Amino acid sequence: MDKLPNQKPLPLSNTIRISWNGLKMRIGRSIITLSGVILAIAFLASIWFNHDIMTGLKIMGTNDENLLLILQENKINLNELGLDDKTKWLIILSLLVSAVGIINAMLMSVTERYREIGTMKCLGALDSLIIKLFVIESGILGFAGSLLGVIIGVFIAYIPLLIQYGSYVFSVFNFMDFLKSSSYAILIGMSLSIVFAIYPAYVAAKMKPVEAMRVEA
Amino acid sequence: MSEKKEIIVKAVGVEKHYGVGESLVKALQGIDLDIYSGEYLSILGPSGSGKSTFFNMVGGLDLPTLGSVSIDGYDIQELSQSQLAWLRCNRIGYIFQSFNLIGVMTALENVTLPMLLKGESEEEANAHGMGILKKVELYDRWDHKPDELSGGQQQRVAIGRALANNPKIILADEPTGNLDLKTGEEVIKILKNLSEDYGTTVITATHDMKMLNISTRVVWILDGKVEKIRERKDLQIHIGGMGH
């Protein structure tokens, strides 16, 4: 008797398409999963944007008396250039809350789809395909959520700054800094979404094909 | 049936145990059964009889605790996960009571999924898939999602999906259970044609008398054992007796 061949993995392009279609169809759940990421990244991005501008203003304030006056009126500590510890903790906490949200939403998504996962395994899907489907799905959500989060973060950071400091904001605005903060925020949001989807994806992949046979009572 | 009897599924002393110690449940208590290539076999049994457990094992979805199950000559316990996936993809087509179409995919995508998993290119799979949809008379509905199709149409897509890779075995779990009488009959007709025209082995778990009536053999499972096996000719009398 010949040795039975191993099942080949599905090409990545097909895998991505299945994930993408799934996301589009389950738009409601996707938005819920997304909102956690959006909020956390909006918070992170707004703090970084604010920090970029404030650093520029503090430096400029040393040569500009008007600006110095405004900064002093707003009780800004001119010697402190980095983020304070409290803010750092808040960032970490918001990212943690977002991570828990991602795990929770993905686990719910696995539970909702036990029959679909079982069916795919009956049709010959490998565990690795199921893992990829969930991780890609979460990665796409992470990217979209982070992008939206950055856009919202721009408004949260810049509107109050423009109200308080007016055109000074434009004079210290550095596009490279802005790009750097935005990309880091998106990178963090995406990594968070991918890393914290691995456990739920593993749970899904370990589901037995027999699950497909289960009939809902 | 006059053709030579080639064994496609062989179960020897199959036992399945759940739990340990005092809570040990023996769902299957030693089942021996040969299923022949091209036959239409129905498995019957009340719930809790071990029928589903045995049925799943025959389909390569579950492994026995003791004994062995061979599908197409391969002992499923000796296969790796990846080889089992290959076997399920290439040799077995599954039809479920609740259709189990992937809700986010169109009829065509559902039918072509096993082909893509088998390694066909997208163009090949699409052309092949449209051919199959034609066969199950859903050619013009290829881009409909399952929730836009009736129950009978969904089951036909599911049958198309099961046929995607020309399987040797079709495993159908109560395929008419969620369908009305007329659509149920259509499904039975398709399965019967498959078995007769292509020599595909059809294994079903069912309570539907019409399904039993076209079966080559019916196996009754009770308390985890084979209670009795009946050939079609004996069966007709049996059903006649039950159905009046």
XYZ file of C-alpha atoms in Angstrom:
461
model
C 0.000 0.000 0.000
C 1.382 3.413 -0.943
C 2.029 5.912 1.773
C -0.749 8.466 1.915
C 0.420 11.968 0.919
C 0.273 14.921 3.273
C -2.324 17.597 2.729
C -0.838 20.688 1.070
C -1.440 24.092 2.638
C -3.834 26.491 0.889
C -2.036 29.325 -0.981
C -1.787 32.513 1.086
C -3.756 34.579 -1.437
C -6.775 32.265 -1.043
C -6.389 32.286 2.729
C -6.360 36.090 2.823
C -9.411 36.238 0.547
C -11.397 33.876 2.824
C -10.461 35.980 5.873
C -11.372 39.203 4.087
C -14.756 37.892 2.917
C -15.458 36.657 6.425
C -14.732 40.089 7.843
C -16.983 41.810 5.326
C -19.861 39.455 6.050
C -19.514 39.710 9.809
C -19.240 43.467 9.809
C -21.140 43.862 13.106
C -18.770 41.660 15.076
C -15.821 43.168 13.254
C -16.787 46.658 14.398
C -17.047 45.518 18.019
C -13.600 43.923 17.838
C -12.341 47.018 16.090
C -13.629 49.533 18.617
C -11.290 48.325 21.377
C -8.291 48.769 19.129
C -9.529 52.139 17.834
C -9.924 53.552 21.343
C -6.575 52.320 22.643
C -4.658 53.486 19.583
C -6.503 56.837 19.480
C -5.401 57.374 23.083
C -1.809 56.317 22.399
C -1.523 58.333 19.182
C -3.053 61.469 20.709
C -0.584 61.360 23.591
C 2.345 60.957 21.215
C 1.131 63.709 18.886
C 0.591 65.975 21.853
C 4.031 65.128 23.153
C 5.671 65.865 19.773
C 4.086 69.296 19.573
C 4.595 70.182 23.248
C 8.283 69.294 23.024
C 8.619 71.627 20.035
C 6.721 74.387 21.830
C 8.836 74.086 24.984
C 12.030 74.400 22.971
C 10.638 77.301 20.931
C 9.393 78.946 24.126
C 12.954 79.521 25.290
C 13.378 82.039 22.423
C 9.830 83.379 22.178
C 8.506 85.440 25.070
C 4.883 85.405 23.950
C 4.881 81.646 23.675
C 6.683 81.341 27.012
C 3.922 83.392 28.588
C 1.212 81.143 27.186
C 3.089 78.037 28.320
C 3.469 79.459 31.805
C -0.210 80.402 31.889
C -1.052 76.813 31.086
C 1.229 75.655 33.931
C 3.466 73.649 31.625
C 6.638 72.317 33.228
C 9.286 73.580 30.839
C 12.080 71.399 32.213
C 10.213 68.135 31.708
C 10.623 66.978 28.114
C 9.699 63.260 28.295
C 6.344 61.659 29.072
C 5.588 61.490 32.793
C 5.231 58.107 34.533
C 1.497 58.470 35.050
C 0.944 58.909 31.315
C 3.146 55.926 30.529
C 1.089 53.775 32.910
C -2.118 54.973 31.344
C -0.816 53.984 27.912
C 0.187 50.515 29.117
C -3.179 50.057 30.822
C -5.143 51.125 27.753
C -3.152 48.716 25.582
C -3.736 45.904 28.094
C -7.469 46.555 28.134
C -7.423 46.518 24.353
C -5.493 43.207 24.336
C -8.031 41.598 26.665
C -10.764 42.914 24.376
C -9.107 41.335 21.346
C -8.718 37.925 23.033
C -12.317 38.072 24.242
C -13.767 39.072 20.883
C -11.726 36.470 18.999
C -12.675 33.690 21.442
C -16.327 34.601 20.994
C -15.827 34.512 17.265
C -14.300 31.007 17.581
C -17.270 29.790 19.634
C -19.734 31.228 17.156
C -17.967 29.510 14.295
C -17.334 26.036 15.743
C -19.455 24.440 13.070
C -17.823 26.368 10.254
C -14.375 25.413 11.567
C -15.439 21.764 11.923
C -16.839 21.768 8.399
C -13.634 23.217 6.977
C -11.663 20.501 8.731
C -14.015 17.880 7.279
C -13.261 19.292 3.848
C -9.536 18.866 4.435
C -8.401 22.116 6.070
C -5.210 21.791 8.107
C -4.852 23.234 11.620
C -2.406 25.761 10.199
C -5.050 27.103 7.799
C -7.490 27.727 10.665
C -4.752 29.520 12.634
C -3.867 31.647 9.612
C -7.513 32.542 8.956
C -7.983 33.894 12.470
C -4.624 35.630 12.713
C -4.992 37.296 9.300
C -8.511 38.370 10.210
C -7.293 39.914 13.438
C -4.315 41.501 11.666
C -6.585 43.192 9.128
C -8.868 44.388 11.930
C -5.804 45.582 13.854
C -4.552 47.579 10.888
C -7.935 49.136 10.130
C -8.568 49.869 13.820
C -5.144 51.416 14.315
C -5.505 53.578 11.223
C -8.869 54.871 12.433
C -7.395 55.259 15.912
C -4.578 57.431 14.543
C -7.062 59.596 12.633
C -9.164 60.080 15.752
C -5.963 60.657 17.735
C -5.068 63.536 15.412
C -8.306 65.315 16.304
C -8.029 64.589 20.024
C -4.474 65.921 20.136
C -4.496 68.798 17.694
C -7.849 70.512 18.346
C -7.040 71.470 21.969
C -3.465 72.359 20.978
C -4.686 74.648 18.189
C -7.152 76.313 20.557
C -4.459 76.936 23.167
C -1.431 77.747 21.052
C -2.880 78.788 17.681
C -0.418 79.116 14.816
C 2.547 78.170 17.034
C 1.415 74.581 16.503
C 2.084 74.887 12.771
C 5.499 76.383 13.257
C 6.703 73.488 15.413
C 4.878 70.789 13.425
C 7.397 68.288 12.069
C 6.012 65.935 9.458
C 8.665 63.272 10.062
C 7.817 63.160 13.774
C 4.139 62.926 12.905
C 4.798 60.067 10.492
C 6.964 58.275 13.043
C 4.382 58.508 15.830
C 1.590 57.434 13.461
C 3.473 54.421 12.139
C 4.545 53.292 15.605
C 0.941 53.539 16.793
C -0.290 51.499 13.817
C 2.501 48.974 14.278
C 1.662 48.553 17.966
C -2.064 48.204 17.227
C -1.425 45.590 14.548
C 1.083 43.611 16.602
C -1.301 43.636 19.536
C -4.101 42.297 17.329
C -1.929 39.571 15.842
C -0.204 38.417 19.037
C -3.397 38.274 21.082
C -5.282 36.432 18.339
C -2.825 33.530 18.426
C -4.355 31.863 21.474
C -7.965 32.031 20.195
C -6.736 30.853 16.780
C -5.029 27.898 18.442
C -8.249 27.023 20.282
C -10.062 27.109 16.937
C -7.463 24.973 15.192
C -7.668 22.294 17.881
C -11.407 21.939 17.369
C -12.284 18.474 16.108
C -13.908 17.975 12.706
C -16.677 16.038 14.513
C -17.912 19.422 15.779
C -19.362 19.943 12.308
C -21.797 17.102 12.949
C -23.199 18.701 16.075
C -26.796 19.733 15.592
C -27.999 22.711 17.545
C -30.763 21.841 19.990
C -25.379 -6.364 -7.085
C -23.268 -8.714 -9.073
C -19.907 -6.836 -9.146
C -17.114 -8.133 -6.981
C -17.204 -6.909 -3.449
C -14.255 -4.694 -2.672
C -14.037 -3.504 0.913
C -13.754 0.286 1.212
C -14.221 0.686 4.979
C -13.281 -2.012 7.444
C -14.060 -1.795 11.150
C -12.518 -4.440 13.392
C -13.377 -4.724 17.086
C -14.049 -1.015 17.322
C -14.552 0.339 20.821
C -14.894 3.922 21.940
C -14.608 4.888 25.576
C -15.342 8.243 27.141
C -14.273 9.324 30.617
C -12.245 7.309 33.146
C -12.773 5.214 36.273
C -16.335 4.972 37.458
C -17.605 7.444 34.915
C -16.244 5.370 32.024
C -18.785 5.114 29.241
C -18.323 2.563 26.495
C -20.096 4.181 23.567
C -18.995 1.397 21.210
C -18.402 -2.102 22.513
C -16.691 -3.987 19.744
C -18.095 -3.401 16.269
C -16.984 -5.423 13.266
C -18.259 -4.271 9.909
C -17.124 -4.372 6.308
C -18.522 -1.699 4.010
C -18.246 -2.548 0.338
C -17.300 -0.251 -2.470
C -20.341 1.124 -4.294
C -22.908 0.077 -1.743
C -25.518 2.289 -0.165
C -25.365 1.612 3.527
C -27.670 3.092 6.124
C -26.865 3.074 9.791
C -29.833 3.101 12.158
C -30.082 3.337 15.893
C -31.772 5.311 18.658
C -29.958 8.290 20.135
C -27.352 7.177 22.648
C -26.865 3.880 20.816
C -23.395 4.831 19.610
C -24.664 5.262 16.076
C -23.226 8.755 15.629
C -19.931 7.777 17.212
C -19.561 4.856 14.832
C -20.725 6.914 11.878
C -18.118 9.604 12.605
C -15.407 6.971 12.895
C -16.294 5.441 9.556
C -15.927 8.929 8.097
C -12.474 9.468 9.563
C -13.703 12.176 11.927
C -13.026 10.344 15.181
C -10.557 7.670 16.267
C -11.412 4.419 18.065
C -10.128 3.718 21.589
C -9.632 0.035 20.741
C -9.793 -1.861 17.476
C -9.183 -0.373 14.067
C -10.952 1.427 11.241
C -9.472 1.332 7.760
C -10.688 3.661 5.044
C -9.681 2.859 1.470
C -7.065 0.523 2.913
C -5.519 3.000 5.362
C -5.747 2.463 9.101
C -6.875 5.889 10.276
C -5.035 5.530 13.596
C -1.727 5.275 11.822
C -2.228 8.448 9.801
C -0.840 11.839 10.755
C -3.182 14.821 11.073
C -2.067 16.003 7.679
C -2.634 12.607 6.041
C -6.077 12.408 7.647
C -6.843 15.833 6.198
C -5.716 14.559 2.790
C -7.927 11.482 3.132
C -10.948 13.583 4.093
C -10.281 16.020 1.274
C -9.670 13.486 -1.494
C -11.604 10.370 -0.584
C -14.650 11.390 1.452
C -17.481 13.827 0.781
C -19.525 14.976 3.761
C -23.189 15.920 3.746
C -24.638 17.275 6.964
C -28.140 17.418 8.372
C -27.935 21.194 8.756
C -26.121 21.635 5.405
C -23.120 23.395 7.028
C -22.413 25.653 4.107
C -19.904 28.365 4.946
C -22.207 31.344 5.380
C -19.756 33.967 4.184
C -19.128 32.203 0.875
C -21.190 32.037 -2.315
C -22.523 28.734 -3.672
C -19.570 28.541 -6.064
C -17.023 29.338 -3.350
C -18.527 26.652 -1.130
C -18.265 24.080 -3.906
C -14.728 25.078 -4.903
C -13.312 25.176 -1.360
C -12.451 21.433 -1.284
C -10.897 21.778 -4.750
C -8.657 24.632 -3.605
C -7.746 22.620 -0.514
C -6.862 19.750 -2.828
C -4.480 22.020 -4.719
C -6.435 23.006 -7.828
C -5.750 26.480 -9.177
C -8.495 29.043 -8.900
C -9.340 28.978 -12.624
C -9.529 25.185 -12.676
C -11.620 25.132 -9.526
C -14.052 27.779 -10.809
C -14.624 25.986 -14.108
C -14.945 22.645 -12.337
C -17.245 24.166 -9.705
C -19.595 25.667 -12.299
C -19.839 22.222 -13.896
C -20.852 20.722 -10.584
C -23.411 23.470 -9.921
C -24.884 22.655 -13.324
C -25.157 19.032 -12.280
C -27.103 19.954 -9.134
C -29.162 22.457 -11.164
C -27.930 25.586 -9.422
C -25.846 26.996 -12.265
C -27.674 30.353 -12.274
C -27.363 30.704 -8.502
C -23.602 30.446 -8.312
C -23.117 33.859 -6.693
C -25.843 33.463 -4.071
C -24.916 33.177 -0.424
C -26.447 30.275 1.542
C -28.996 32.520 3.294
C -30.348 33.513 -0.120
C -31.077 29.881 -0.993
C -33.901 27.580 0.115
C -33.196 24.547 2.285
C -33.310 22.189 -0.679
C -31.023 24.416 -2.720
C -28.581 24.655 0.180
C -28.504 20.893 0.485
C -27.860 20.632 -3.247
C -24.909 23.013 -2.921
C -23.719 20.849 -0.028
C -24.019 17.745 -2.212
C -22.075 19.559 -4.927
C -19.398 20.399 -2.374
C -19.280 16.772 -1.236
C -18.756 15.692 -4.861
C -16.081 18.303 -5.537
C -13.090 15.963 -5.397
C -14.792 12.840 -6.802
C -14.775 11.056 -3.456
C -14.990 7.303 -3.133
C -17.226 7.651 -0.103
C -20.114 10.006 0.605
C -20.913 10.310 4.282
C -24.397 11.711 4.792
C -25.650 12.461 8.287
C -29.471 12.609 8.228
C -29.319 14.443 4.886
C -33.100 14.733 4.637
C -33.627 15.557 8.317
C -34.089 19.298 7.773
C -35.939 19.099 4.459
C -39.591 18.794 3.484
C -40.847 15.604 1.863
C -40.423 16.695 -1.746
C -36.921 18.196 -1.442
C -35.949 15.233 0.690
C -36.938 12.950 -2.167
C -34.824 14.984 -4.588
C -31.817 14.607 -2.354
C -32.409 10.867 -2.043
C -32.628 10.614 -5.819
C -29.293 12.402 -6.276
C -27.598 10.139 -3.728
C -29.082 7.030 -5.293
C -27.909 8.054 -8.771
C -24.450 8.679 -7.423
C -24.257 5.285 -5.903
C -25.650 3.555 -8.998
C -24.010 5.562 -11.796
C -20.605 6.340 -10.360
C -20.158 3.483 -7.925
C -19.703 5.943 -5.062
C -20.128 4.353 -1.660
C -22.859 6.157 0.240
C -22.979 5.800 4.008
C -25.869 7.484 5.773
C -27.244 7.790 9.255
C -30.972 8.215 8.859
C -34.478 7.559 10.083
C -36.051 8.315 6.731
C -37.904 5.227 5.514
C -37.419 6.258 1.889
C -33.675 6.338 2.411
C -33.773 2.892 3.969
C -35.792 1.637 1.052
C -33.047 2.382 -1.465
C -30.201 1.173 0.744
C -28.192 -1.885 -0.232
C -27.867 -2.772 3.422
C -29.104 -1.403 6.705
C -27.126 -1.779 9.912
C -28.863 -1.420 13.260
C -26.700 -0.277 16.166
C -27.895 -0.765 19.721
C -25.957 -0.260 22.969
C -22.707 0.172 21.107
C -23.002 -3.101 19.198
C -24.281 -4.170 15.817
C -27.743 -5.501 16.550
C -28.577 -6.733 13.064
C -27.710 -6.221 9.402
C -30.302 -6.537 6.659
C -29.909 -6.736 2.895
C -32.211 -4.725 0.670
C -34.421 -7.696 -0.273
C -35.211 -8.542 3.344
C -35.589 -4.904 4.093
C -38.482 -4.280 1.690
C -40.604 -6.717 3.671
C -39.468 -5.187 6.894
C -40.410 -1.670 5.870
C -43.653 -2.883 4.356
C -44.431 -4.274 7.751
C -43.597 -1.040 9.494
C -45.082 1.415 7.076
C -48.717 0.374 6.738
